[in-house]
Short mmCIF file of C-alpha atoms in Angstrom, two decimals:
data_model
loop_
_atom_site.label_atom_id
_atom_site.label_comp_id
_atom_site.label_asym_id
_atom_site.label_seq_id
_atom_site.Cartn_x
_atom_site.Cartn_y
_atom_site.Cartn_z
CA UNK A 194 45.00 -34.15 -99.93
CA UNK A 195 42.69 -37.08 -100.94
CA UNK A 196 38.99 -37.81 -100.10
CA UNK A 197 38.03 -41.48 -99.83
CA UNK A 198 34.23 -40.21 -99.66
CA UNK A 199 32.25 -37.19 -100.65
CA UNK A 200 33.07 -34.01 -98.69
CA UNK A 201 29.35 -33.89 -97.91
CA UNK A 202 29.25 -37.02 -96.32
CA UNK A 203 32.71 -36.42 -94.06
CA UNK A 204 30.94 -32.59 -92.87
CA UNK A 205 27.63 -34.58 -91.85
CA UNK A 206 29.77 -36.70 -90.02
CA UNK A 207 31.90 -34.40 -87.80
CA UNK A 208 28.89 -32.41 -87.59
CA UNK A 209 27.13 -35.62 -85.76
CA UNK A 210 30.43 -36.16 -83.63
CA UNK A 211 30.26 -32.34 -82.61
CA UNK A 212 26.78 -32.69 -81.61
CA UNK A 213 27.33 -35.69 -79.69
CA UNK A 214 30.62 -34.18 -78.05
CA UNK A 215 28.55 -31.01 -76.75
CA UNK A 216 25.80 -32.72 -75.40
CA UNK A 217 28.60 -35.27 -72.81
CA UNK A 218 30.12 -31.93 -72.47
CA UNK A 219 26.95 -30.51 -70.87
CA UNK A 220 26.08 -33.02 -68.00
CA UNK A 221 22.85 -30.18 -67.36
CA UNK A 222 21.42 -30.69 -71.02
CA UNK A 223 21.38 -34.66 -70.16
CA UNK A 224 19.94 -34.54 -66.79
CA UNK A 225 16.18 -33.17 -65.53
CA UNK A 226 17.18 -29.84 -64.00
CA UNK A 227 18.69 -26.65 -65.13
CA UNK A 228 19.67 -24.17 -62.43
CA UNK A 229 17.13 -21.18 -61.56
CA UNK A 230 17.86 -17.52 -62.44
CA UNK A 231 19.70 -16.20 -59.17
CA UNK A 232 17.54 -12.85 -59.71
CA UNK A 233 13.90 -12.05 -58.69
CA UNK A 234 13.20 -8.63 -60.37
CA UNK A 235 10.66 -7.77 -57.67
CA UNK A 236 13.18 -7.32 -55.21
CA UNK A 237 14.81 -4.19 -57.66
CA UNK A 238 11.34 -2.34 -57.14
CA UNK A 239 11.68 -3.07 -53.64
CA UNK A 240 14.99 -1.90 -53.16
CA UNK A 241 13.53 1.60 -54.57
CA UNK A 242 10.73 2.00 -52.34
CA UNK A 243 11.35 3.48 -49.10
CA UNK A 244 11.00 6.89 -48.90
CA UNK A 245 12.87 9.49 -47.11
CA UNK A 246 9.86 11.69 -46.54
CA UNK A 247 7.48 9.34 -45.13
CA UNK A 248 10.79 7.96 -42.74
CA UNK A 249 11.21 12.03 -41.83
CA UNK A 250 7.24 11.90 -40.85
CA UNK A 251 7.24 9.11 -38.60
CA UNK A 252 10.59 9.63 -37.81
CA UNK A 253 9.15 13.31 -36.21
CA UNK A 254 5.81 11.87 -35.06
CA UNK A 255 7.83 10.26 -32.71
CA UNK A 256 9.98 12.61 -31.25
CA UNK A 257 7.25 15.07 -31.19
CA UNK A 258 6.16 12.82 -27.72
CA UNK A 259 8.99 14.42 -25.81
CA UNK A 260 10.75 11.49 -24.19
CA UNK A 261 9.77 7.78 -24.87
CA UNK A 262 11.73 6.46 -21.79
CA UNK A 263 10.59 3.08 -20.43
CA UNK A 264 9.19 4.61 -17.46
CA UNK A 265 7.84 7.57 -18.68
CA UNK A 266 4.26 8.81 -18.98
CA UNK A 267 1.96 5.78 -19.97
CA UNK A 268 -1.80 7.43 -19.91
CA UNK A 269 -1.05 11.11 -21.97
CA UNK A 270 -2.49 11.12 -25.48
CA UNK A 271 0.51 13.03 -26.29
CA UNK A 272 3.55 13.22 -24.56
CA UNK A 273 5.51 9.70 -23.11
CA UNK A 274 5.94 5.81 -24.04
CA UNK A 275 2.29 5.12 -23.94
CA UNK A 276 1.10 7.66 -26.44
CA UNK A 277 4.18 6.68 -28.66
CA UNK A 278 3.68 2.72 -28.77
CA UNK A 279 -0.39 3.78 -29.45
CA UNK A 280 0.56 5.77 -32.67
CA UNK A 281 2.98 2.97 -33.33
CA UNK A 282 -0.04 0.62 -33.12
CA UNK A 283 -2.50 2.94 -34.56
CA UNK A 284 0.11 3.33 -37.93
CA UNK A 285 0.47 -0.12 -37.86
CA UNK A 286 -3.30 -0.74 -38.30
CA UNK A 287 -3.62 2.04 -41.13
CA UNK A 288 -0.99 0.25 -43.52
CA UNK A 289 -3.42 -2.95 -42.69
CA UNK A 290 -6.18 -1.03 -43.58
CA UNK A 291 -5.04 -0.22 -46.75
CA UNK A 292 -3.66 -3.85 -47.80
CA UNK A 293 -7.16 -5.87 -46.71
CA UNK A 294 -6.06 -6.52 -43.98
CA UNK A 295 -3.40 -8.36 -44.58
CA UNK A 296 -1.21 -7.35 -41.44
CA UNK A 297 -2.59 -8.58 -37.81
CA UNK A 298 -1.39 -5.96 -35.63
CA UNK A 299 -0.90 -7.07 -31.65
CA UNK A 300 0.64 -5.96 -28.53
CA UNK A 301 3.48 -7.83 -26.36
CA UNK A 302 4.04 -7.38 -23.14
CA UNK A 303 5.12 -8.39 -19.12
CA UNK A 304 5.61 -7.08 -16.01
CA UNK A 305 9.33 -6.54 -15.44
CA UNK A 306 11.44 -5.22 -12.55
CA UNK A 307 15.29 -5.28 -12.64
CA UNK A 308 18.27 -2.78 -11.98
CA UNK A 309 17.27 -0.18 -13.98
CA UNK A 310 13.70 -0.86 -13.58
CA UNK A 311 12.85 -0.11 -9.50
CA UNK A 312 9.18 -1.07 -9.48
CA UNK A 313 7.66 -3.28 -11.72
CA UNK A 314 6.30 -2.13 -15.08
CA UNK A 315 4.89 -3.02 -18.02
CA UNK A 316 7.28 -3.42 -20.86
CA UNK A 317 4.87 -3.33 -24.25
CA UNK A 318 5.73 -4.66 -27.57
CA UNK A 319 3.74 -3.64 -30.55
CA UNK A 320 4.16 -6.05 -33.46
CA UNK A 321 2.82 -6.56 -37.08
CA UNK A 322 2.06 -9.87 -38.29
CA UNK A 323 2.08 -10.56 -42.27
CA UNK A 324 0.87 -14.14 -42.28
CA UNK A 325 2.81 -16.37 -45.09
CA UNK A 326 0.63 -18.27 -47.27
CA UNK A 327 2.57 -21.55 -47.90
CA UNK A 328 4.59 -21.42 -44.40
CA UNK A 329 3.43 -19.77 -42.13
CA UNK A 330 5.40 -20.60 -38.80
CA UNK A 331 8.44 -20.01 -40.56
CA UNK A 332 9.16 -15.83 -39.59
CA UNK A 333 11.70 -13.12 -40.50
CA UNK A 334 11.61 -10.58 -38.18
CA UNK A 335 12.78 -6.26 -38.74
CA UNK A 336 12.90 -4.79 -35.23
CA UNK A 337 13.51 -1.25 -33.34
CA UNK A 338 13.49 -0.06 -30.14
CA UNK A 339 10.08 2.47 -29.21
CA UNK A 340 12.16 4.12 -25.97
CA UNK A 341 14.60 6.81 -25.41
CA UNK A 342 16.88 7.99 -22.73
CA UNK A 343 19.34 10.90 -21.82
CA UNK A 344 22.65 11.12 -19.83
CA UNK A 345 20.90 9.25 -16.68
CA UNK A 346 19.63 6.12 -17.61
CA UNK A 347 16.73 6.51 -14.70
CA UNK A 348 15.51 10.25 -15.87
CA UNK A 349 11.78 9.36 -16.93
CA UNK A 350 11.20 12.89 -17.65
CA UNK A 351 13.55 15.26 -19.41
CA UNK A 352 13.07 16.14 -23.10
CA UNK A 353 14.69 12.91 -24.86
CA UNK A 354 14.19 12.62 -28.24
CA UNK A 355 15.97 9.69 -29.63
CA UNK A 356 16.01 10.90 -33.37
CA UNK A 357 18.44 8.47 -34.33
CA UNK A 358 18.45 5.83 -30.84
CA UNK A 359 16.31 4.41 -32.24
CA UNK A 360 13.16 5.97 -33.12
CA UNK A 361 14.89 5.73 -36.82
CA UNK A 362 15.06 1.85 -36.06
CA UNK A 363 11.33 1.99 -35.78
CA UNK A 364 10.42 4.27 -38.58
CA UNK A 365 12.17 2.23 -40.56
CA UNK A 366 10.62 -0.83 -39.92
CA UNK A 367 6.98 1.10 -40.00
CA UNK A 368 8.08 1.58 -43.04
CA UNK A 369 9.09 -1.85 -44.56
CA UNK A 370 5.80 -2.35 -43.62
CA UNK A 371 4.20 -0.12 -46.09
CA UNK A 372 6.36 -1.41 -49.35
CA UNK A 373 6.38 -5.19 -48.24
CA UNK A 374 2.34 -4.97 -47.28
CA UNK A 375 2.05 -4.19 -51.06
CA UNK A 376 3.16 -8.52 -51.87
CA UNK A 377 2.39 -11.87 -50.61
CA UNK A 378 4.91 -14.12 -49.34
CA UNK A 379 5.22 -17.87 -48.73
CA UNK A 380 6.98 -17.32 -44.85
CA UNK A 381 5.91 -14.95 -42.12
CA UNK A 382 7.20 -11.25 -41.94
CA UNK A 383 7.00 -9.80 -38.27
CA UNK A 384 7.44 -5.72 -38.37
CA UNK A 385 8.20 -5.15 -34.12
CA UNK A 386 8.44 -2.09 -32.55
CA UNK A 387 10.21 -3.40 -29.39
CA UNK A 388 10.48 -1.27 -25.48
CA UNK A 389 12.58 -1.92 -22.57
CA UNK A 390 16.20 -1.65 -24.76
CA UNK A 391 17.49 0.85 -22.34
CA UNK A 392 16.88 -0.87 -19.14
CA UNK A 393 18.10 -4.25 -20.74
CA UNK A 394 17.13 -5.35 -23.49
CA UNK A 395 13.72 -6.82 -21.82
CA UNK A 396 11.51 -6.24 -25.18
CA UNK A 397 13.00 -8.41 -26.88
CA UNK A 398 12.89 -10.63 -23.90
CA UNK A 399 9.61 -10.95 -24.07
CA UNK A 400 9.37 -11.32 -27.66
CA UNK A 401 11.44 -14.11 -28.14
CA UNK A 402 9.52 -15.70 -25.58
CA UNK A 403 6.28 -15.05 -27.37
CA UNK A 404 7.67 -16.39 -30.64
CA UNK A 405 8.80 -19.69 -28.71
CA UNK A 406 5.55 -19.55 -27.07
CA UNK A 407 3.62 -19.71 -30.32
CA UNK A 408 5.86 -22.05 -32.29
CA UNK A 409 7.40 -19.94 -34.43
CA UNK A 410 10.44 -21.31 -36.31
CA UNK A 411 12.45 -17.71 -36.08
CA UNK A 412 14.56 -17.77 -39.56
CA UNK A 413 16.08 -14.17 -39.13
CA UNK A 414 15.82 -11.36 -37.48
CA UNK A 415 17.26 -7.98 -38.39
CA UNK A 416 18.07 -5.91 -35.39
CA UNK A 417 18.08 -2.01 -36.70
CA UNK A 418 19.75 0.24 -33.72
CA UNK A 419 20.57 3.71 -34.85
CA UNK A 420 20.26 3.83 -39.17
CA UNK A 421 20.05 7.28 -39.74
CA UNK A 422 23.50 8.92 -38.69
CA UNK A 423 26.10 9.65 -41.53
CA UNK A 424 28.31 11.88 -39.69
CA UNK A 425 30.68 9.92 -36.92
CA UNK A 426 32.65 11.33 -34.34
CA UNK A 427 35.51 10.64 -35.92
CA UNK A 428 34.91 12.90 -38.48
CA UNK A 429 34.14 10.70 -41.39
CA UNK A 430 30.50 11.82 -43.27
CA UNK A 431 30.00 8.69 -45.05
CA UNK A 432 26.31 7.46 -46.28
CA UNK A 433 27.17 4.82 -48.32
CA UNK A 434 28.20 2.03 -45.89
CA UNK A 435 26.21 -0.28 -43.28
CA UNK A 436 27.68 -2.10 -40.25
CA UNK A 437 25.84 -5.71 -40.07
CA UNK A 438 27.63 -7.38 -36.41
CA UNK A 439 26.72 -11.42 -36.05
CA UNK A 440 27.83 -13.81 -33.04
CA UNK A 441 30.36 -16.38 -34.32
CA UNK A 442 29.83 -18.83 -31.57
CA UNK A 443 25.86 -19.76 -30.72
CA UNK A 444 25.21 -18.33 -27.60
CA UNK A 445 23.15 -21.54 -27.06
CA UNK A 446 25.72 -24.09 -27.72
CA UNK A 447 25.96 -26.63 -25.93
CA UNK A 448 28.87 -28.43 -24.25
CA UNK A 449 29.04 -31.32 -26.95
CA UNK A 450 28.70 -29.17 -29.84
CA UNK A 451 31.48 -26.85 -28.48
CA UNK A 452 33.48 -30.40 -28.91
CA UNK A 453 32.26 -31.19 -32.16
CA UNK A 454 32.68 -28.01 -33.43
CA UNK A 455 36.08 -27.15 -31.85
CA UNK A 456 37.21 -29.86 -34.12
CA UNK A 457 35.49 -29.79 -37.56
CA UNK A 458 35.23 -25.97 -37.41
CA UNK A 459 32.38 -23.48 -37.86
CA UNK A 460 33.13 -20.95 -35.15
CA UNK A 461 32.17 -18.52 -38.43
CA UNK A 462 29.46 -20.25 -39.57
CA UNK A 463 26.78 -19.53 -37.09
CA UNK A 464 23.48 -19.10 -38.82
CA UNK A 465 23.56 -15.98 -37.82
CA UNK A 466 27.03 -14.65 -39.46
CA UNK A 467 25.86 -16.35 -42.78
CA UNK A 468 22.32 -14.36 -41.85
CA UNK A 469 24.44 -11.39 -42.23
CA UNK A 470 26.45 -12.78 -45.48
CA UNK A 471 22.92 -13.62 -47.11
CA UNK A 472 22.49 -9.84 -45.94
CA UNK A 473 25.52 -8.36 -48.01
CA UNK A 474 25.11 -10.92 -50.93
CA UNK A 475 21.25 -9.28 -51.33
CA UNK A 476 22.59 -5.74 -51.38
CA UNK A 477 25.33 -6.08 -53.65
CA UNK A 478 22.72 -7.77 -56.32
CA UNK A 479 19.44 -5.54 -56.05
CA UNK A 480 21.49 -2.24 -54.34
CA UNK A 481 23.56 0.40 -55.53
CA UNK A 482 25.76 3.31 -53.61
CA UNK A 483 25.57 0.78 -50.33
CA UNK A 484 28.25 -1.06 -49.54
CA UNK A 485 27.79 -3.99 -46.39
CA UNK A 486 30.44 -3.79 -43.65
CA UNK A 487 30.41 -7.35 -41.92
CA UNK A 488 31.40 -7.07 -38.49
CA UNK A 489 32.75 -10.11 -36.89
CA UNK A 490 31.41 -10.07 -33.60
CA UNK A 491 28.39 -9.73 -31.54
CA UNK A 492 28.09 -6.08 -31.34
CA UNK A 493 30.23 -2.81 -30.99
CA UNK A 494 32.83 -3.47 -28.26
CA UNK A 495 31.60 -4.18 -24.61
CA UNK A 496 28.22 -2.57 -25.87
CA UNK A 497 24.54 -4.39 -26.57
CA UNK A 498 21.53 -4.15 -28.44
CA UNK A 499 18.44 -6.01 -28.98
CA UNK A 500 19.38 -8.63 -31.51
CA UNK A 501 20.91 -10.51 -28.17
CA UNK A 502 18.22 -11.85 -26.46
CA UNK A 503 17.08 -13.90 -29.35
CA UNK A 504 20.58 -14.95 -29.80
CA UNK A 505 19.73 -16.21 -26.27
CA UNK A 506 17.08 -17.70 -27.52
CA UNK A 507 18.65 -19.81 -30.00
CA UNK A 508 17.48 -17.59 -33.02
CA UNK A 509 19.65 -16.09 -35.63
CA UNK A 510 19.54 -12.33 -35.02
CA UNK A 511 21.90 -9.82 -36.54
CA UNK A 512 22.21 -6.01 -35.87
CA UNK A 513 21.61 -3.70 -38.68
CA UNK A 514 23.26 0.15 -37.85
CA UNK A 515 25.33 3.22 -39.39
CA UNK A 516 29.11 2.56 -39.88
CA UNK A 517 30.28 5.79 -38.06
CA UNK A 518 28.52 6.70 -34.70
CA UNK A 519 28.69 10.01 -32.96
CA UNK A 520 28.89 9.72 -29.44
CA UNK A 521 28.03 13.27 -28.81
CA UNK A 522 24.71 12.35 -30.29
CA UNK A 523 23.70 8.95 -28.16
CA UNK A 524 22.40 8.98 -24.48
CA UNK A 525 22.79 12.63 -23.47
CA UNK A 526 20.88 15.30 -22.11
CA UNK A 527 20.30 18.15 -24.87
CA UNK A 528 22.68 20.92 -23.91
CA UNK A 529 26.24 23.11 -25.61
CA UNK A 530 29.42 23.04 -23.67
CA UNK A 531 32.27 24.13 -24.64
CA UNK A 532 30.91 25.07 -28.14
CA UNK A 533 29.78 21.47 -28.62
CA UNK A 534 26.45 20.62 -29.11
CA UNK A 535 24.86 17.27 -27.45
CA UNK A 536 21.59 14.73 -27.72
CA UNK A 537 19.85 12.75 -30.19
CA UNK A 538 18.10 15.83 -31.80
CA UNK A 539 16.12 15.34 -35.51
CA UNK A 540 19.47 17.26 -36.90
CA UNK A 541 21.19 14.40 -36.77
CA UNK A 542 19.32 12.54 -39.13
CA UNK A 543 19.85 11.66 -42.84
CA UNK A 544 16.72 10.52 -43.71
CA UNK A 545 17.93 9.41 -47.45
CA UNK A 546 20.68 7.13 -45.39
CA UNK A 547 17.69 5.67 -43.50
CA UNK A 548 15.83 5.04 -46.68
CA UNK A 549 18.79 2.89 -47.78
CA UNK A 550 18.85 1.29 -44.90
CA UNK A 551 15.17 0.47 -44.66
CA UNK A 552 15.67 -1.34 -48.67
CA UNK A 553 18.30 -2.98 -46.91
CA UNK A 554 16.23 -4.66 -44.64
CA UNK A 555 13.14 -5.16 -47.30
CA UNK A 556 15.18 -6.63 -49.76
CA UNK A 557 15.96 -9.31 -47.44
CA UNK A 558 12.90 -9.94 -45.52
CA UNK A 559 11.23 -10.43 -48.78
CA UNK A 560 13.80 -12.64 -50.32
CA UNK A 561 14.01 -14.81 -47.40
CA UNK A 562 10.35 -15.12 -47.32
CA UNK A 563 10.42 -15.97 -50.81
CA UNK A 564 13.20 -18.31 -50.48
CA UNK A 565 12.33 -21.81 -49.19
CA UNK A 566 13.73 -22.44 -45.53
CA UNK A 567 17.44 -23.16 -45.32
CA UNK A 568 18.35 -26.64 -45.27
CA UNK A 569 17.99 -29.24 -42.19
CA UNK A 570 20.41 -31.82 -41.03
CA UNK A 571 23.12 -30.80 -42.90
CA UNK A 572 25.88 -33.03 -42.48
CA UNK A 573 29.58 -33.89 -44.15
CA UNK A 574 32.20 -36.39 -44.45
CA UNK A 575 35.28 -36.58 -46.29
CA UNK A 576 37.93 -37.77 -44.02
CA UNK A 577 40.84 -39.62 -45.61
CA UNK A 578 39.57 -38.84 -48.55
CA UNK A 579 39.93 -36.95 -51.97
CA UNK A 580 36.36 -36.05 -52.10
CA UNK A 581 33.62 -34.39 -49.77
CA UNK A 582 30.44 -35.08 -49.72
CA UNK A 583 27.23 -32.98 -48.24
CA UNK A 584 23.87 -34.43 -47.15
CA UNK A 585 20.50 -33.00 -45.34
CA UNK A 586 17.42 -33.95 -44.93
CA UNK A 587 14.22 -34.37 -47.36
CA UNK A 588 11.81 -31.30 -47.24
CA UNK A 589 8.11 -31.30 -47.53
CA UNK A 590 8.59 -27.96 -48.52
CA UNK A 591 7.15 -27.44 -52.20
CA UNK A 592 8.58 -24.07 -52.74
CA UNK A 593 12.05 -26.14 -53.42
CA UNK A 594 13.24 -26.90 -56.72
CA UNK A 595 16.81 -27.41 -55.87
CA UNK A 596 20.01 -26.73 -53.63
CA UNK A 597 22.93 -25.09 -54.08
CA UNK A 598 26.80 -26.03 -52.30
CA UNK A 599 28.98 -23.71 -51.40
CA UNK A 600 32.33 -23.80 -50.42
CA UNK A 601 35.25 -21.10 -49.62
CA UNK A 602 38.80 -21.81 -48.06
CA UNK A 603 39.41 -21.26 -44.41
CA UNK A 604 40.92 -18.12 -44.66
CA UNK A 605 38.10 -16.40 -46.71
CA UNK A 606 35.60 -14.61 -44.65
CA UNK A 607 32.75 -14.73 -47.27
CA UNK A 608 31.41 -17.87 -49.96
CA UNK A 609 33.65 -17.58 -52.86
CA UNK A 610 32.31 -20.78 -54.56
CA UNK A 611 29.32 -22.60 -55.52
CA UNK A 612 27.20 -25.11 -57.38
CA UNK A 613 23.67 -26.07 -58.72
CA UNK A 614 22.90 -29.35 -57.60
CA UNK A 615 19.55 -29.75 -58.63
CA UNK A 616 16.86 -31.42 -55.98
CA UNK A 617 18.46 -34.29 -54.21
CA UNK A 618 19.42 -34.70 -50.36
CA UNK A 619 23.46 -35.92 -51.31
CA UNK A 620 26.04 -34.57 -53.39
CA UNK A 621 29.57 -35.20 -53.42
CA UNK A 622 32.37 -32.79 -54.75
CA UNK A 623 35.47 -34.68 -56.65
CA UNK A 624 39.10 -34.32 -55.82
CA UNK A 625 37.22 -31.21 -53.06
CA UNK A 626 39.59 -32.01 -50.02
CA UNK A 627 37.52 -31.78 -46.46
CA UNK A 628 40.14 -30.48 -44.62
CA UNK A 629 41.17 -27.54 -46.67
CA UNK A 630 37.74 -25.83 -47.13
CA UNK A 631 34.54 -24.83 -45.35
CA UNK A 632 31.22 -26.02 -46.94
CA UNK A 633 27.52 -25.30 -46.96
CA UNK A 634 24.57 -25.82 -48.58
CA UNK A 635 21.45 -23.59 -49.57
CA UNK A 636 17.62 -24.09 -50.57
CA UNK A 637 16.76 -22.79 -53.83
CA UNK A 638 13.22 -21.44 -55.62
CA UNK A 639 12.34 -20.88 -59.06
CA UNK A 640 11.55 -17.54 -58.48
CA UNK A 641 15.28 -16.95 -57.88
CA UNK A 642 15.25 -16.43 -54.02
CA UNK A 643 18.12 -18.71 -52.28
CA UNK A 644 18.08 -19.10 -48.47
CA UNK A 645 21.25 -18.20 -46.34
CA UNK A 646 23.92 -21.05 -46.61
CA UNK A 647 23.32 -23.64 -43.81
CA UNK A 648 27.36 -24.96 -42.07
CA UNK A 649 27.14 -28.67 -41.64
CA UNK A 650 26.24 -29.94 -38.05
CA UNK A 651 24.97 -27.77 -34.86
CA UNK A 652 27.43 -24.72 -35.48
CA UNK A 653 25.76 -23.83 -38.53
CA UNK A 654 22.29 -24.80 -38.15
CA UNK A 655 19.25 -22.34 -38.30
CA UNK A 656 16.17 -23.93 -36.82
CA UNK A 657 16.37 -25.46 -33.13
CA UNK A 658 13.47 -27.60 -31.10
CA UNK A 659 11.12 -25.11 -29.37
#
């Protein structure tokens, strides 16, 4: 083989053709963004810590009041509802105490009467407010339910101490409280210690209310009923999985959007059910030895729990809770029959399970405050076409350095796919058929946080007019 010019000049040439080859290979390395990490290293710490032994405290602090029953003892400075939702409160104000101040602690509360509420009584809601610095409106929301009950859903009085239903739910948000008071956040965090679940659910009535009252936009809010059980009735001892249930359908949907969505899809896109996939993605990155069960539906079967009224209210509400329930343990009076042991008794608590279940809940409070706010007017369009293209809307919101698009096929119950767009409001997949794929579209931060995917149109959408 023959050179017709030096070897030194042919190897500086293919050198310069490699170059130019690899930097038209690299459409990023041309262009004026580079996708964020998809880590925040903050949220590791956080994920370690809850502890078990502070959860075990509050966790007996609060049965130690004997029954916390919605219509139970209101004035005693130890036994009842009352003295429970004032050591609630009282906590509350300690962890604020030790942060500055940095928590504004507040009570919640209306008159209700109903069917299993005979004369009318004050249902009281204590709450924790951590302000966000940047946006402030914006709010992620942990709740639990303060009262108890035993077989008879009316008995005020009997011993009912509600180890697991739910004063676990509300130790566990006391204590996301103490780990997330420790950091700032751009959006709002609301800790809620919520009464009234028992006699339907009017807590977080009244909550919901309040938040719609005071112009909150309501982002998330993570329901925790029962985290502390590892034992089910079924025999399984399992601490290493989580049940997160999410409506598929808005409950506030309206007659046209059940049109529009019936045919362009999204009946499993509520913001919700991708509240709960944002949920599981979280865990599976900053979690180990949990493992996210995504339940499909509103709650267990023909059963309720306090995510639903702000459902009702147009807010995306999940419910957080152990995968295997023991029924022996839930609404009955303390008693052994037939060598069987019944009621919600301290026992029945694994307060290492609840731990993991608090980081659960931490881990994505923080991120989504962290995060900028999913994505507004999200829309598609693709018909007759070879490609699909996503828009939403502009965002004032400084916290944004870029979006991210997602897509999955029809049959695939979680985002299998997805892209870096960099900060624009429009971006259009190639040869990415509409009609064979679900899309969506997230808000992205430089410090690695990514809100929950946002479904094109109504079905998907998180934030509603007030």
């Amino acid at each position: 083989m023959t050179f017709s010019r030096p070897v030194s000049s042919l190897v500086a040439t293919l050198v310069s053709v490699l170059l130019i080859s690899t930097v038209q290979a690299n459409p990023a390395s041309t262009s004026s963004f580079a996708a964020p990490s998809q880590e925040d290293m903050r949220l590791y710490d956080i994920a370690n810590a809850p502890q078990a032994q502070r959860l075990e405290d509050d966790v007996r602090k609060l049965v130690s009041f004997g029954t916390r029953h919605t219509l139970s003892d209101t004035r005693s400075t130890t036994q009842g509802i009352g003295a429970a939702r004032r050591w609630i409160e009282a906590e509350f104000n300690r962890i604020s105490k030790d942060c500055g101040g940095c928590l504004e602690v507040i009570t919640v509360s209306d008159t209700v009467q109903g069917k299993r509420i005979a004369k009318p009584t004050e249902v009281v809601n204590v709450i924790a407010i951590q302000r966000g610095k940047t946006d402030p409106k914006r709010v992620v929301m942990m709740s639990g339910d303060i009262d108890s009950r035993v077989s008879d859903v009316l008995d005020a009085t009997s011993i009912s101490p509600g180890a697991n239903d739910n004063a676990s739910g509300v130790a566990g948000a006391i204590e996301a409280a103490r780990v997330l008071s420790q950091y700032q956040f751009n959006g709002t965090i609301v800790y809620a210690a919520l009464s009234g679940e028992e006699q339907g659910l009017h807590g977080g009535d009244i909550l919901a209310n309040y938040a719609k009252s005071q112009g909150w936009q309501v982002q998330a809010v993570l329901n925790n009923d029962m985290i502390g059980n590892i034992a089910g009735i079924n025999g399984v001892v399992n601490n290493a999985t989580v049940r997160v249930f999410s409506e598929g359908v808005r409950f506030v949907e309206t007659t046209d959007e059940a049109k529009e969505r019936y045919f362009s899809g999204g009946e499993n896109d509520s913001a919700s059910r991708n509240l709960a996939r944002n949920i599981k993605n979280l865990v599976d990155q900053y979690m180990t030895n949990l493992d996210v069960m995504l339940v499909y539906r509103l709650d267990r079967f023909g059963r309720g729990g306090h995510h639903l009224p702000f459902n009702k209210a147009g807010f995306p509400a999940v419910r957080v809770m152990e995968t295997n329930e023991h029924y022996d343990r839930q609404h009955q009076d303390i008693r052994t029959e037939n060598g069987i042991e019944y009621g919600d008794v301290i026992e029945g608590v694994n307060f290492d399970f609840t731990a993991k279940l608090t980081a659960l809940n931490a881990i994505s409070l923080a991120s989504m405050s962290w995060a900028p706010a999913p994505p507004t007017g999200v829309s598609i369009k693709g018909q007759v076409s070879p490609d699909t293209t996503l828009n939403w809307a502009n965002t004032a919101d400084k916290t944004v350095v870029g979006y991210r698009v997602y897509w999955r096929l029809t049959t695939e119950p979680e985002w299998t796919h997805s892209r870096y767009v960099g900060n624009v409001t429009e971006f259009t997949l190639n040869n990415r058929v509409i009609d064979n794929y679900l899309f969506g579209v997230a808000s992205v931060a430089a410090n690695g946080n990514v809100s929950p995917v946002v479904f094109p149109g109504a079905a998907g959408a998180f934030f509603k007019p007030i």
